[in-house]
PDB file of C-alpha atoms in Angstrom:
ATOM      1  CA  UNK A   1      38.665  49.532 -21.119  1.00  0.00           C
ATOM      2  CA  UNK A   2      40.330  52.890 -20.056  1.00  0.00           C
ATOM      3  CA  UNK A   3      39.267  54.080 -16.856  1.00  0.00           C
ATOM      4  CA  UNK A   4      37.401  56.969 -17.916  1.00  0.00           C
ATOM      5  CA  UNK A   5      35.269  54.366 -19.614  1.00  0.00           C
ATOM      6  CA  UNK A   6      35.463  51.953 -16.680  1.00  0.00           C
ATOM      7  CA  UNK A   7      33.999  55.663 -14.468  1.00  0.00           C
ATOM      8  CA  UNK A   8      31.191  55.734 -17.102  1.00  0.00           C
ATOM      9  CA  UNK A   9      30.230  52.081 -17.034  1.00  0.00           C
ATOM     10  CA  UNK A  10      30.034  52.016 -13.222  1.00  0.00           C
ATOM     11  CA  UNK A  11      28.224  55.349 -12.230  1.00  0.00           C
ATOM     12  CA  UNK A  12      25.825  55.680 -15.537  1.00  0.00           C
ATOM     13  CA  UNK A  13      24.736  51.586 -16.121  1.00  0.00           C
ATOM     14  CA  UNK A  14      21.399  53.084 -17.888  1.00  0.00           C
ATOM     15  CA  UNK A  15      21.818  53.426 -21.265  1.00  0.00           C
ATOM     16  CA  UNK A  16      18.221  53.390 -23.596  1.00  0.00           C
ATOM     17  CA  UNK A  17      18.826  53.202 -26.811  1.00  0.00           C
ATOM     18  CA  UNK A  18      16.096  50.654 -28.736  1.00  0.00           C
ATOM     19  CA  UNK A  19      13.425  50.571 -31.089  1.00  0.00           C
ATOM     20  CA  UNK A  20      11.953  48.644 -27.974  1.00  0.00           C
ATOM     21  CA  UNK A  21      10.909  49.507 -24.301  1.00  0.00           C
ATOM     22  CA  UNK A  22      14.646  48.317 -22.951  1.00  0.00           C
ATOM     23  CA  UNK A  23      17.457  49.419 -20.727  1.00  0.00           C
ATOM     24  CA  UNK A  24      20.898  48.318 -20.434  1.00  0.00           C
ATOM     25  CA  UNK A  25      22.151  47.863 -16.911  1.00  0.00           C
ATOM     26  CA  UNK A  26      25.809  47.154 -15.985  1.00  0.00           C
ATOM     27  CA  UNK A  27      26.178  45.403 -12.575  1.00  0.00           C
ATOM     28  CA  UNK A  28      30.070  45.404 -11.277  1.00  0.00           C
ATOM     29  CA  UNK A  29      31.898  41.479 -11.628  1.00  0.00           C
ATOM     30  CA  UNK A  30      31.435  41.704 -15.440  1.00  0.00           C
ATOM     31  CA  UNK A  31      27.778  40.796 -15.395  1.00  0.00           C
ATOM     32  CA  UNK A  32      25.826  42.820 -18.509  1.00  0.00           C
ATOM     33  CA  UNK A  33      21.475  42.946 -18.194  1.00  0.00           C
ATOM     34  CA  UNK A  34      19.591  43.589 -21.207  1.00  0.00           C
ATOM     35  CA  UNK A  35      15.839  44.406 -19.241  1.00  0.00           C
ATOM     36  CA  UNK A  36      13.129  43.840 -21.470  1.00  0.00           C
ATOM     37  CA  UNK A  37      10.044  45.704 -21.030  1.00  0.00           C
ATOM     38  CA  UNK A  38       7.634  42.556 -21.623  1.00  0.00           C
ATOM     39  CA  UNK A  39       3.829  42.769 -22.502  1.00  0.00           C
ATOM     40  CA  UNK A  40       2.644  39.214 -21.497  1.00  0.00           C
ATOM     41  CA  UNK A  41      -0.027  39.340 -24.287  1.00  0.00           C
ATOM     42  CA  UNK A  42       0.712  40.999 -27.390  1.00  0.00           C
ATOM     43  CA  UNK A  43      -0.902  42.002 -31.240  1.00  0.00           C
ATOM     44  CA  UNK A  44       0.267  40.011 -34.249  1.00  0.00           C
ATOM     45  CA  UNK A  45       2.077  42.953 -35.238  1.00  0.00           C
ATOM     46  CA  UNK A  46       4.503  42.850 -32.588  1.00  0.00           C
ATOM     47  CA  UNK A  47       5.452  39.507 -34.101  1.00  0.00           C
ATOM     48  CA  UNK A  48       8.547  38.296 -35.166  1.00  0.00           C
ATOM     49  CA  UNK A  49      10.408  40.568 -32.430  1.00  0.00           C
ATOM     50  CA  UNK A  50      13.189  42.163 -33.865  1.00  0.00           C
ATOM     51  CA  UNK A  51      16.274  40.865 -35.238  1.00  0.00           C
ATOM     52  CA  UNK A  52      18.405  43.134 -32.799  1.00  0.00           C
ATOM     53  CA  UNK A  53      16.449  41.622 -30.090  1.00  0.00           C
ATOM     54  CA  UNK A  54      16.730  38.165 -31.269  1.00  0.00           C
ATOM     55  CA  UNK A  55      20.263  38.702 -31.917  1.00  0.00           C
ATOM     56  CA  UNK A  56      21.247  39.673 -28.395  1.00  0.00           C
ATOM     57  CA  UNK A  57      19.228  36.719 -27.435  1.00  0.00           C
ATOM     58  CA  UNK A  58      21.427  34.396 -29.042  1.00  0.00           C
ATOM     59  CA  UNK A  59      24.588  35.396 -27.406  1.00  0.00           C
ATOM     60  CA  UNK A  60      23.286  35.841 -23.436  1.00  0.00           C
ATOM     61  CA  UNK A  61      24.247  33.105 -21.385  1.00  0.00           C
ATOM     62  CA  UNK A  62      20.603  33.027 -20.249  1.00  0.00           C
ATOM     63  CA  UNK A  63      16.983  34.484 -20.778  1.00  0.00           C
ATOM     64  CA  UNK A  64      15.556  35.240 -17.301  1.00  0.00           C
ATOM     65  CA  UNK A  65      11.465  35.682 -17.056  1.00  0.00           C
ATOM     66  CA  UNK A  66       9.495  36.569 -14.311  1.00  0.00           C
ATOM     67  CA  UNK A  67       7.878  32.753 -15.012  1.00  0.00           C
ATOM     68  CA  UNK A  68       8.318  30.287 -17.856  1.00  0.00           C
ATOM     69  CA  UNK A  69       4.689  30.012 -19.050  1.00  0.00           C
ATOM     70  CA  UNK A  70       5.562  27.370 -21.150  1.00  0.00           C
ATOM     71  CA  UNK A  71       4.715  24.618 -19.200  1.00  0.00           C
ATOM     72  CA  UNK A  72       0.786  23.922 -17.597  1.00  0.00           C
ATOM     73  CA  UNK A  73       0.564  25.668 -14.163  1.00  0.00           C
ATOM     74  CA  UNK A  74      -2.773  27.537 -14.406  1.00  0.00           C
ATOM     75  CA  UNK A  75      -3.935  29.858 -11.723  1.00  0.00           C
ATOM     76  CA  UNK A  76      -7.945  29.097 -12.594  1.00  0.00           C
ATOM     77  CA  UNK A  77      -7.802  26.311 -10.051  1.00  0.00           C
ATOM     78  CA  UNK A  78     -10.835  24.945  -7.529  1.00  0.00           C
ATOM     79  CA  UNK A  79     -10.280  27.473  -4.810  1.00  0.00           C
ATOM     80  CA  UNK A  80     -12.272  27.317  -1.772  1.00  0.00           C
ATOM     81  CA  UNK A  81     -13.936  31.039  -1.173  1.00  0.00           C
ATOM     82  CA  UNK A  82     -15.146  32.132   2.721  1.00  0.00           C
ATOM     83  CA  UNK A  83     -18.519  33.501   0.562  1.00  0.00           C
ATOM     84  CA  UNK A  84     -20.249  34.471  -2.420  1.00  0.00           C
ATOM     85  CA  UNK A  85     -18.743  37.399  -4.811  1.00  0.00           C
ATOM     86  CA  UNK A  86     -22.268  39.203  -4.666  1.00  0.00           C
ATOM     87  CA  UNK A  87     -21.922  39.208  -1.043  1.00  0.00           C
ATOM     88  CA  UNK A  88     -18.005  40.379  -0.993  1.00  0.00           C
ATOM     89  CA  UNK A  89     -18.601  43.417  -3.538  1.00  0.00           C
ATOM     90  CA  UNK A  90     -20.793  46.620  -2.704  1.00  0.00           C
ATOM     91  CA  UNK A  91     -22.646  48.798  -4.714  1.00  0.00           C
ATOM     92  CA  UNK A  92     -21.378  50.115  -8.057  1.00  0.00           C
ATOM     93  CA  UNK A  93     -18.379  47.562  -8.362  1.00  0.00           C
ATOM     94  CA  UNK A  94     -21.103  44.339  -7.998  1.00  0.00           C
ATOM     95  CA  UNK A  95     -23.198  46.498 -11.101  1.00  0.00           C
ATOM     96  CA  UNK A  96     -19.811  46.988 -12.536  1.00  0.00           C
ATOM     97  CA  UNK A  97     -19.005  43.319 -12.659  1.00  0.00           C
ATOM     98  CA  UNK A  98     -22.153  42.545 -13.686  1.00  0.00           C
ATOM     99  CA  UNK A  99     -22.019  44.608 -17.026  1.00  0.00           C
ATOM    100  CA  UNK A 100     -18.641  43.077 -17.643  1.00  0.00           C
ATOM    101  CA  UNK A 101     -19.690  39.125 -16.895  1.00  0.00           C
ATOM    102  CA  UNK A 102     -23.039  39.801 -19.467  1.00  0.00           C
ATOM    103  CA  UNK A 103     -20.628  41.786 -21.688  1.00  0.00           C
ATOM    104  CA  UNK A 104     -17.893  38.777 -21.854  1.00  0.00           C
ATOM    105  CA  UNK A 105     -20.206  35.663 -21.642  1.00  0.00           C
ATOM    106  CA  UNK A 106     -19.000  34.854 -18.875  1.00  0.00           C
ATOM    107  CA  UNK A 107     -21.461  33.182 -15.486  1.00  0.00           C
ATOM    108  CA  UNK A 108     -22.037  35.105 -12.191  1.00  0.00           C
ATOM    109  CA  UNK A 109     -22.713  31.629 -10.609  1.00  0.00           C
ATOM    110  CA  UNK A 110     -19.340  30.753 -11.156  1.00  0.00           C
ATOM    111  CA  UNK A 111     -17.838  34.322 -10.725  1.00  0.00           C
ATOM    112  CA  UNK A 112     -19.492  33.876  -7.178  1.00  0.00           C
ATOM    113  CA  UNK A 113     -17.622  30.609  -6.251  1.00  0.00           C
ATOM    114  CA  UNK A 114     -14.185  31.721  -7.128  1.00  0.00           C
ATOM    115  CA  UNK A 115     -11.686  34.007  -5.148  1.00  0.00           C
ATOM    116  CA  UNK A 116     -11.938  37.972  -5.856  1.00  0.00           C
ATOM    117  CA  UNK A 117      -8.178  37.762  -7.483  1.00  0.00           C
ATOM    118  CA  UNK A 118      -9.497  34.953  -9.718  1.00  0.00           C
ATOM    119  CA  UNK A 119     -12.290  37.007 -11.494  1.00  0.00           C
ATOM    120  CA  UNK A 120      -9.726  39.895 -11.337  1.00  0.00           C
ATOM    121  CA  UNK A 121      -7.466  37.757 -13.634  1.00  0.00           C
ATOM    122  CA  UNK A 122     -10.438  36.911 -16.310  1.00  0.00           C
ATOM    123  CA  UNK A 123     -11.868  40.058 -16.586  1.00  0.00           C
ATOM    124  CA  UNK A 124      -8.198  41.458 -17.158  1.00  0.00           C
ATOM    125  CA  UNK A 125      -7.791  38.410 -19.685  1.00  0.00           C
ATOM    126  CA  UNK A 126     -10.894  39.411 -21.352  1.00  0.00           C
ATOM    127  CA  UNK A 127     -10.056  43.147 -21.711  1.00  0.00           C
ATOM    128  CA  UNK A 128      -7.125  42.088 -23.111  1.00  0.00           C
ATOM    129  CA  UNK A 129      -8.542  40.081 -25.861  1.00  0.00           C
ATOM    130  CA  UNK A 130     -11.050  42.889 -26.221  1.00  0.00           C
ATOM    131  CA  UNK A 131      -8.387  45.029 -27.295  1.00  0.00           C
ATOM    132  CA  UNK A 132      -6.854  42.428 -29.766  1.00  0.00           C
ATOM    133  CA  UNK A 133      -4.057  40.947 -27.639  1.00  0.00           C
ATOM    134  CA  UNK A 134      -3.242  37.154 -27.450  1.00  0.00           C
ATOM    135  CA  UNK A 135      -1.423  35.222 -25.298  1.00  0.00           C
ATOM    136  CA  UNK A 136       1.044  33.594 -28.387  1.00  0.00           C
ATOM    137  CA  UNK A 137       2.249  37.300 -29.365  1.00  0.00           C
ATOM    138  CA  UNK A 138       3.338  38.053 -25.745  1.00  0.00           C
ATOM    139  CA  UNK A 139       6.750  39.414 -25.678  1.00  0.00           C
ATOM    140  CA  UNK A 140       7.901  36.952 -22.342  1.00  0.00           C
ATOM    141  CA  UNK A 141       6.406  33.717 -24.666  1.00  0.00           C
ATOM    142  CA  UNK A 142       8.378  34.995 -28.099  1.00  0.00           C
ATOM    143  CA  UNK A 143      11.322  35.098 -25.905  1.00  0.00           C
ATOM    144  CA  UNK A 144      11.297  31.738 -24.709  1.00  0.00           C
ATOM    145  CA  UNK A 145       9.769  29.895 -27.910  1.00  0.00           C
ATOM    146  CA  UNK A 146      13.856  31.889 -29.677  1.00  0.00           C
ATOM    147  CA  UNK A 147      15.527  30.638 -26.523  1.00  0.00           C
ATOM    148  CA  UNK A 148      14.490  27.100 -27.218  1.00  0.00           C
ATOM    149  CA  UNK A 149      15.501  27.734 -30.481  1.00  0.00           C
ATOM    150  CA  UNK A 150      18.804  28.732 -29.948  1.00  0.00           C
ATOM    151  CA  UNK A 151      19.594  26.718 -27.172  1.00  0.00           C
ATOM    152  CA  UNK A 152      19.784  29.328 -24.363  1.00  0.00           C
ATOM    153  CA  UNK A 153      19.078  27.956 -20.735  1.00  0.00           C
ATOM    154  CA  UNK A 154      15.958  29.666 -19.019  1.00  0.00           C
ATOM    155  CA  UNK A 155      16.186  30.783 -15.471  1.00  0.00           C
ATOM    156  CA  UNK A 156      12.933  32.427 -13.619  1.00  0.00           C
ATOM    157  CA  UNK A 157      12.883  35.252 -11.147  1.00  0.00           C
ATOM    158  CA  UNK A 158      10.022  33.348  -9.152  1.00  0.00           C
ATOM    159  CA  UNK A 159       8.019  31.308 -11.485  1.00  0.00           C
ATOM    160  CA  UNK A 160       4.245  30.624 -12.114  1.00  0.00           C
ATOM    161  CA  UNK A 161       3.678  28.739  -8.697  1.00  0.00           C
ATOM    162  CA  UNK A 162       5.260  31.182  -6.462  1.00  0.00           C
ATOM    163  CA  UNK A 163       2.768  34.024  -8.642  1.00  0.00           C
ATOM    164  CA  UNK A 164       0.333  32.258  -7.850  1.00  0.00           C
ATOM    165  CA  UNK A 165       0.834  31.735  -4.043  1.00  0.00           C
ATOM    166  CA  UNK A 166       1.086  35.455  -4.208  1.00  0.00           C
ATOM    167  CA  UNK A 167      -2.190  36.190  -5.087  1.00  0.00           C
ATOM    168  CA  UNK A 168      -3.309  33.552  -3.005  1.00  0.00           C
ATOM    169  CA  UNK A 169      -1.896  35.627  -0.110  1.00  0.00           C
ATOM    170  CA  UNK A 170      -3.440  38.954  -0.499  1.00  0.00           C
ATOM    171  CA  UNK A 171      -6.056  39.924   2.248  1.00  0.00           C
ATOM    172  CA  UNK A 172      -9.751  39.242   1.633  1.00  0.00           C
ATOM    173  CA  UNK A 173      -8.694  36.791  -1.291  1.00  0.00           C
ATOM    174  CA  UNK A 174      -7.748  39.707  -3.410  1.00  0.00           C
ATOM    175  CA  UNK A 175     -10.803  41.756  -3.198  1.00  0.00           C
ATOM    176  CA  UNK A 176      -8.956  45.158  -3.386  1.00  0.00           C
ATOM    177  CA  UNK A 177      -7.329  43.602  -6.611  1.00  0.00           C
ATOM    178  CA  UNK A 178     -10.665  43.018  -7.978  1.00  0.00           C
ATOM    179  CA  UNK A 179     -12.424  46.507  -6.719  1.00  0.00           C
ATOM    180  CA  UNK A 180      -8.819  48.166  -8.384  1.00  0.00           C
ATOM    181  CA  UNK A 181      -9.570  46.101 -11.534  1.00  0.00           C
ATOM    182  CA  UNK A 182     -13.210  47.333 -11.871  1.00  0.00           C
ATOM    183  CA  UNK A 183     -12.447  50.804 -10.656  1.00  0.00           C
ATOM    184  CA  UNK A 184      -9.595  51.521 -12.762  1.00  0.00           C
ATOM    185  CA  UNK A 185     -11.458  49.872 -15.780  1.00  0.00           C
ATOM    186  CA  UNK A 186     -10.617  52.079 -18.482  1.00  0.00           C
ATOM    187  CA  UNK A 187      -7.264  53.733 -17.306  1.00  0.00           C
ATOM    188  CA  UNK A 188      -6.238  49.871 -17.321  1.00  0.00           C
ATOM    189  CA  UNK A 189      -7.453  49.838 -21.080  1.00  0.00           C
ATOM    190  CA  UNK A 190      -5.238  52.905 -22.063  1.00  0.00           C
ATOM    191  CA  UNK A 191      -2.542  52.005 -20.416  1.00  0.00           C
ATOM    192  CA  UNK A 192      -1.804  48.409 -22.176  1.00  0.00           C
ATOM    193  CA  UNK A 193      -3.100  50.571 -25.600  1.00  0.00           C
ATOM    194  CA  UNK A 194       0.278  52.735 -24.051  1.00  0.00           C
ATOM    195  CA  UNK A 195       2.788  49.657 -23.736  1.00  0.00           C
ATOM    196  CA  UNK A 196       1.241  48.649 -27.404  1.00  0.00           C
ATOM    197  CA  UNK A 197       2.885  51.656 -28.607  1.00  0.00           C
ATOM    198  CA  UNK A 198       6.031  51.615 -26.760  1.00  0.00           C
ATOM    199  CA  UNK A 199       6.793  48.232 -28.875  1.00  0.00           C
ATOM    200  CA  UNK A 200       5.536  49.664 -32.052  1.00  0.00           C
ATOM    201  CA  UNK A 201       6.282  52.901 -32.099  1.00  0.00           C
ATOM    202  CA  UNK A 202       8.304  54.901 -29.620  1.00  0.00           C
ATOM    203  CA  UNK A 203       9.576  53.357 -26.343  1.00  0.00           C
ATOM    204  CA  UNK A 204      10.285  55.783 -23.352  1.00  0.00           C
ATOM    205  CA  UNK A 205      13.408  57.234 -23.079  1.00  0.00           C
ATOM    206  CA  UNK A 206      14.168  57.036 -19.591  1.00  0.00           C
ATOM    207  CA  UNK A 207      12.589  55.284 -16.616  1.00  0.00           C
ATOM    208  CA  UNK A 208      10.981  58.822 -14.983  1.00  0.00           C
ATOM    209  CA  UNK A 209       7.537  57.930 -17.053  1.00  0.00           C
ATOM    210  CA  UNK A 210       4.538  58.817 -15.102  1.00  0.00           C
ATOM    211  CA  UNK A 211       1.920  56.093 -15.752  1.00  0.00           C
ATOM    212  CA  UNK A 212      -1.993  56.136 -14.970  1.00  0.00           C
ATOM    213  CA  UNK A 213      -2.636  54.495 -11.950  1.00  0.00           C
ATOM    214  CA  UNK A 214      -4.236  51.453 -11.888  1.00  0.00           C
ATOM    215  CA  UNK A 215      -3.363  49.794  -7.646  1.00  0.00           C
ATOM    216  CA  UNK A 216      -4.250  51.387  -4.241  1.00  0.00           C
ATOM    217  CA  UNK A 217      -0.936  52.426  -2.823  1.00  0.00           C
ATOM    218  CA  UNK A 218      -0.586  48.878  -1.088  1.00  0.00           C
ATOM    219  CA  UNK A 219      -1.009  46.423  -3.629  1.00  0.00           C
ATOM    220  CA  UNK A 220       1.372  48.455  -6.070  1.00  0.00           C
ATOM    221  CA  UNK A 221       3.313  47.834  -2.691  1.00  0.00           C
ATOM    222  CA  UNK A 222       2.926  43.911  -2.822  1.00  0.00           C
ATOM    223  CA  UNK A 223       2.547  43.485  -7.241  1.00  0.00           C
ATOM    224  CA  UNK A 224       5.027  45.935  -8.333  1.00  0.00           C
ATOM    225  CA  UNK A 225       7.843  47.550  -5.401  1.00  0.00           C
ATOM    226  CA  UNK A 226       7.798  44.328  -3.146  1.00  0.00           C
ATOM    227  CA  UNK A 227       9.109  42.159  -6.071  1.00  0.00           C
ATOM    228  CA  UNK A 228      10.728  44.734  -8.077  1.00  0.00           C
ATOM    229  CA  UNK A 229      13.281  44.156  -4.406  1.00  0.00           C
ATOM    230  CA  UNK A 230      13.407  40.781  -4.586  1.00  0.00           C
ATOM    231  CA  UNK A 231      14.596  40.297  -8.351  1.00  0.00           C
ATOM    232  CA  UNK A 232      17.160  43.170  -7.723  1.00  0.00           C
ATOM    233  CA  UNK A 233      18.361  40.913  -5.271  1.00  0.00           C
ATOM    234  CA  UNK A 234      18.090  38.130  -7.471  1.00  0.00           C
ATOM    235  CA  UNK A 235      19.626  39.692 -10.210  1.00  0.00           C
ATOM    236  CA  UNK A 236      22.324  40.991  -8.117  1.00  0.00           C
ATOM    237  CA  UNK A 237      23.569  37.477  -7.370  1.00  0.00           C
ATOM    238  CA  UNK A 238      24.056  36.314 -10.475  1.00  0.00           C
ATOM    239  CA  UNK A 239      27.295  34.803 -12.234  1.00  0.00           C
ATOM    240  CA  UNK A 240      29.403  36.768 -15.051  1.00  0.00           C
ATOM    241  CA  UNK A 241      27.743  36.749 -17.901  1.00  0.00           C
ATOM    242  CA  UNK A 242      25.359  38.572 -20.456  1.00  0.00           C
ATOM    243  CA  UNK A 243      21.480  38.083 -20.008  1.00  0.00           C
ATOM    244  CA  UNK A 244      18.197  39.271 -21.693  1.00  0.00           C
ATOM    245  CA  UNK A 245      15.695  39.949 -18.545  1.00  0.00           C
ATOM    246  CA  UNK A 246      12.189  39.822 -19.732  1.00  0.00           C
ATOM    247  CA  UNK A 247       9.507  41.496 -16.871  1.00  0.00           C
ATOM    248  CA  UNK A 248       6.315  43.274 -17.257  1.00  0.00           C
ATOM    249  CA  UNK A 249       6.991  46.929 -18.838  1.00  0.00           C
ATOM    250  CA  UNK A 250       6.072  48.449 -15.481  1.00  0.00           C
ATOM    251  CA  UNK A 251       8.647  47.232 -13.678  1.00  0.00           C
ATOM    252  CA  UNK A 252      11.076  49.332 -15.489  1.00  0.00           C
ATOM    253  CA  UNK A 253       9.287  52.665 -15.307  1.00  0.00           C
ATOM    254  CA  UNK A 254       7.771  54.508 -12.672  1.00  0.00           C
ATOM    255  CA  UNK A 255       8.101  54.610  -8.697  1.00  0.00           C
ATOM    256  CA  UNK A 256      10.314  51.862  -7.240  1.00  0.00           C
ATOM    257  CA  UNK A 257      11.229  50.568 -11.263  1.00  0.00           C
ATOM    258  CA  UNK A 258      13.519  47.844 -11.169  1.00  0.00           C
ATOM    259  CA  UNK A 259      16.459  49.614 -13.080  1.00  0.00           C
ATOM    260  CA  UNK A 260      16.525  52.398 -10.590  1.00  0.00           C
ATOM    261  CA  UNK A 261      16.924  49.738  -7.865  1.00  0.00           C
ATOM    262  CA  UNK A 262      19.583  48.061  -9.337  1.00  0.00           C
ATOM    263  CA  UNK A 263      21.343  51.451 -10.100  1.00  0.00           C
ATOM    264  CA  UNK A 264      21.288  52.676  -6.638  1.00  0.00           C
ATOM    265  CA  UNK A 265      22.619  48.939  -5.464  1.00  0.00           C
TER     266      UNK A 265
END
């Protein structure tokens, strides 16, 4: 590599240029990032991914997801809760969630005796479904039933347990991501309909996207910037090597996106 080339590689690592939501990034010590704008629950027409995809897959040294869902760490545990939902949620969010619970089947008695970020989870779930997404088309789970298949090793940037501990953290057992979830109800709705199209239409074609927002300032904080940090750093440690990095589409757009991050590391 000349060192006009070598100039390029170092000070311009972004390079979009697929049919999917993805961005190259080129970290110095010869290690090469393919990020992968995942949707964790996907349409049947965003299966099989594509063979360009599949194809870079095969010849990275490792697929790295945010968690390998694979195995059977569930966050709908027995959770103790400090009091009832109804009594935790005022006004027009309580009516809110109870349209949605009648609308999905789904009982306020047991809604009431699980943490806020619990019902936050299944009502997202729900939506999801709703809009004809299922958990076996999700870009992260394609990815990792092809990596099995082709023998490349897994690695996680913090894994289902550590997720989970996350939510478990959040003040007021995750009532602000439950109020956010009710509140931002049908921005949330247009928004995966958006990431839908990036993988079957048109991608974005840089990472300065301005998205609906669906967080309060501090939980994009904690879900999106706080981690997007953490898996630079991760990232930034690895070995030589090529490797497909499969995270939630968000992280690589927006405020605080991961690629940007990386970039100005």
């Amino acid at each position: 590599m000349g060192l006009l080339s070598r100039l390029i590689a170092f000070f311009s690592p972004l390079r979009p240029a697929y049919p999917w939501p993805a961005l190259d990034v080129t970290l110095p010590g010869g290690r090469y990032l393919h990020l992968v704008g995942s949707i964790h629950m996907g349409t049947p027409d965003m299966a099989p991914l594509s063979a360009r995809l599949l194809e870079k897959l095969k010849r990275a040294d490792a697929l790295i997801v945010e968690a390998d869902i694979r195995g059977d760490v569930s966050p709908f545990g027995n959770e103790a809760v400090t009091q009832p939902l109804r009594e935790r949620l005022q006004g027009e969010s309580l009516a809110q969630l109870e349209k949605f619970a009648g609308e999905f089947g789904l009982s306020l008695s047991r809604l009431d005796e699980q943490p806020a970020w619990q019902v936050a989870l299944a009502l997202q779930a729900h939506q999801a479904q709703r809009l004809g997404l299922r958990p076996d088309f999700g870009i992260d789970y394609q990815l990792l039933q092809a990596a099995q298949q082709f023998s490349v090793p897994v690695m996680e940037l913090e894994g289902a347990q550590s997720q989970i501990n996350l939510l478990r953290q959040l003040p007021q057992e995750g009532l602000s991501l439950l109020e956010d979830t009710l509140t931002h109800w049908h921005t949330n709705a247009r928004l995966l309909q958006l990431m839908i199209s990036w993988w079957l239409e048109t991608p974005p074609k840089n990472t300065d996207v301005t998205l609906p927002t669906t967080f309060s300032s501090d939980l994009y904080d904690v879900l999106m910037h706080q981690r997007n940090l953490q898996w630079r750093d991760y990232l930034s440690a690895l070995p030589p090597g090529r490797y497909v990095v499969a995270v939630g589409a968000l992280h690589l757009y927006g405020e605080g996106n991961l690629p940007g991050l990386l970039k100005s590391s």
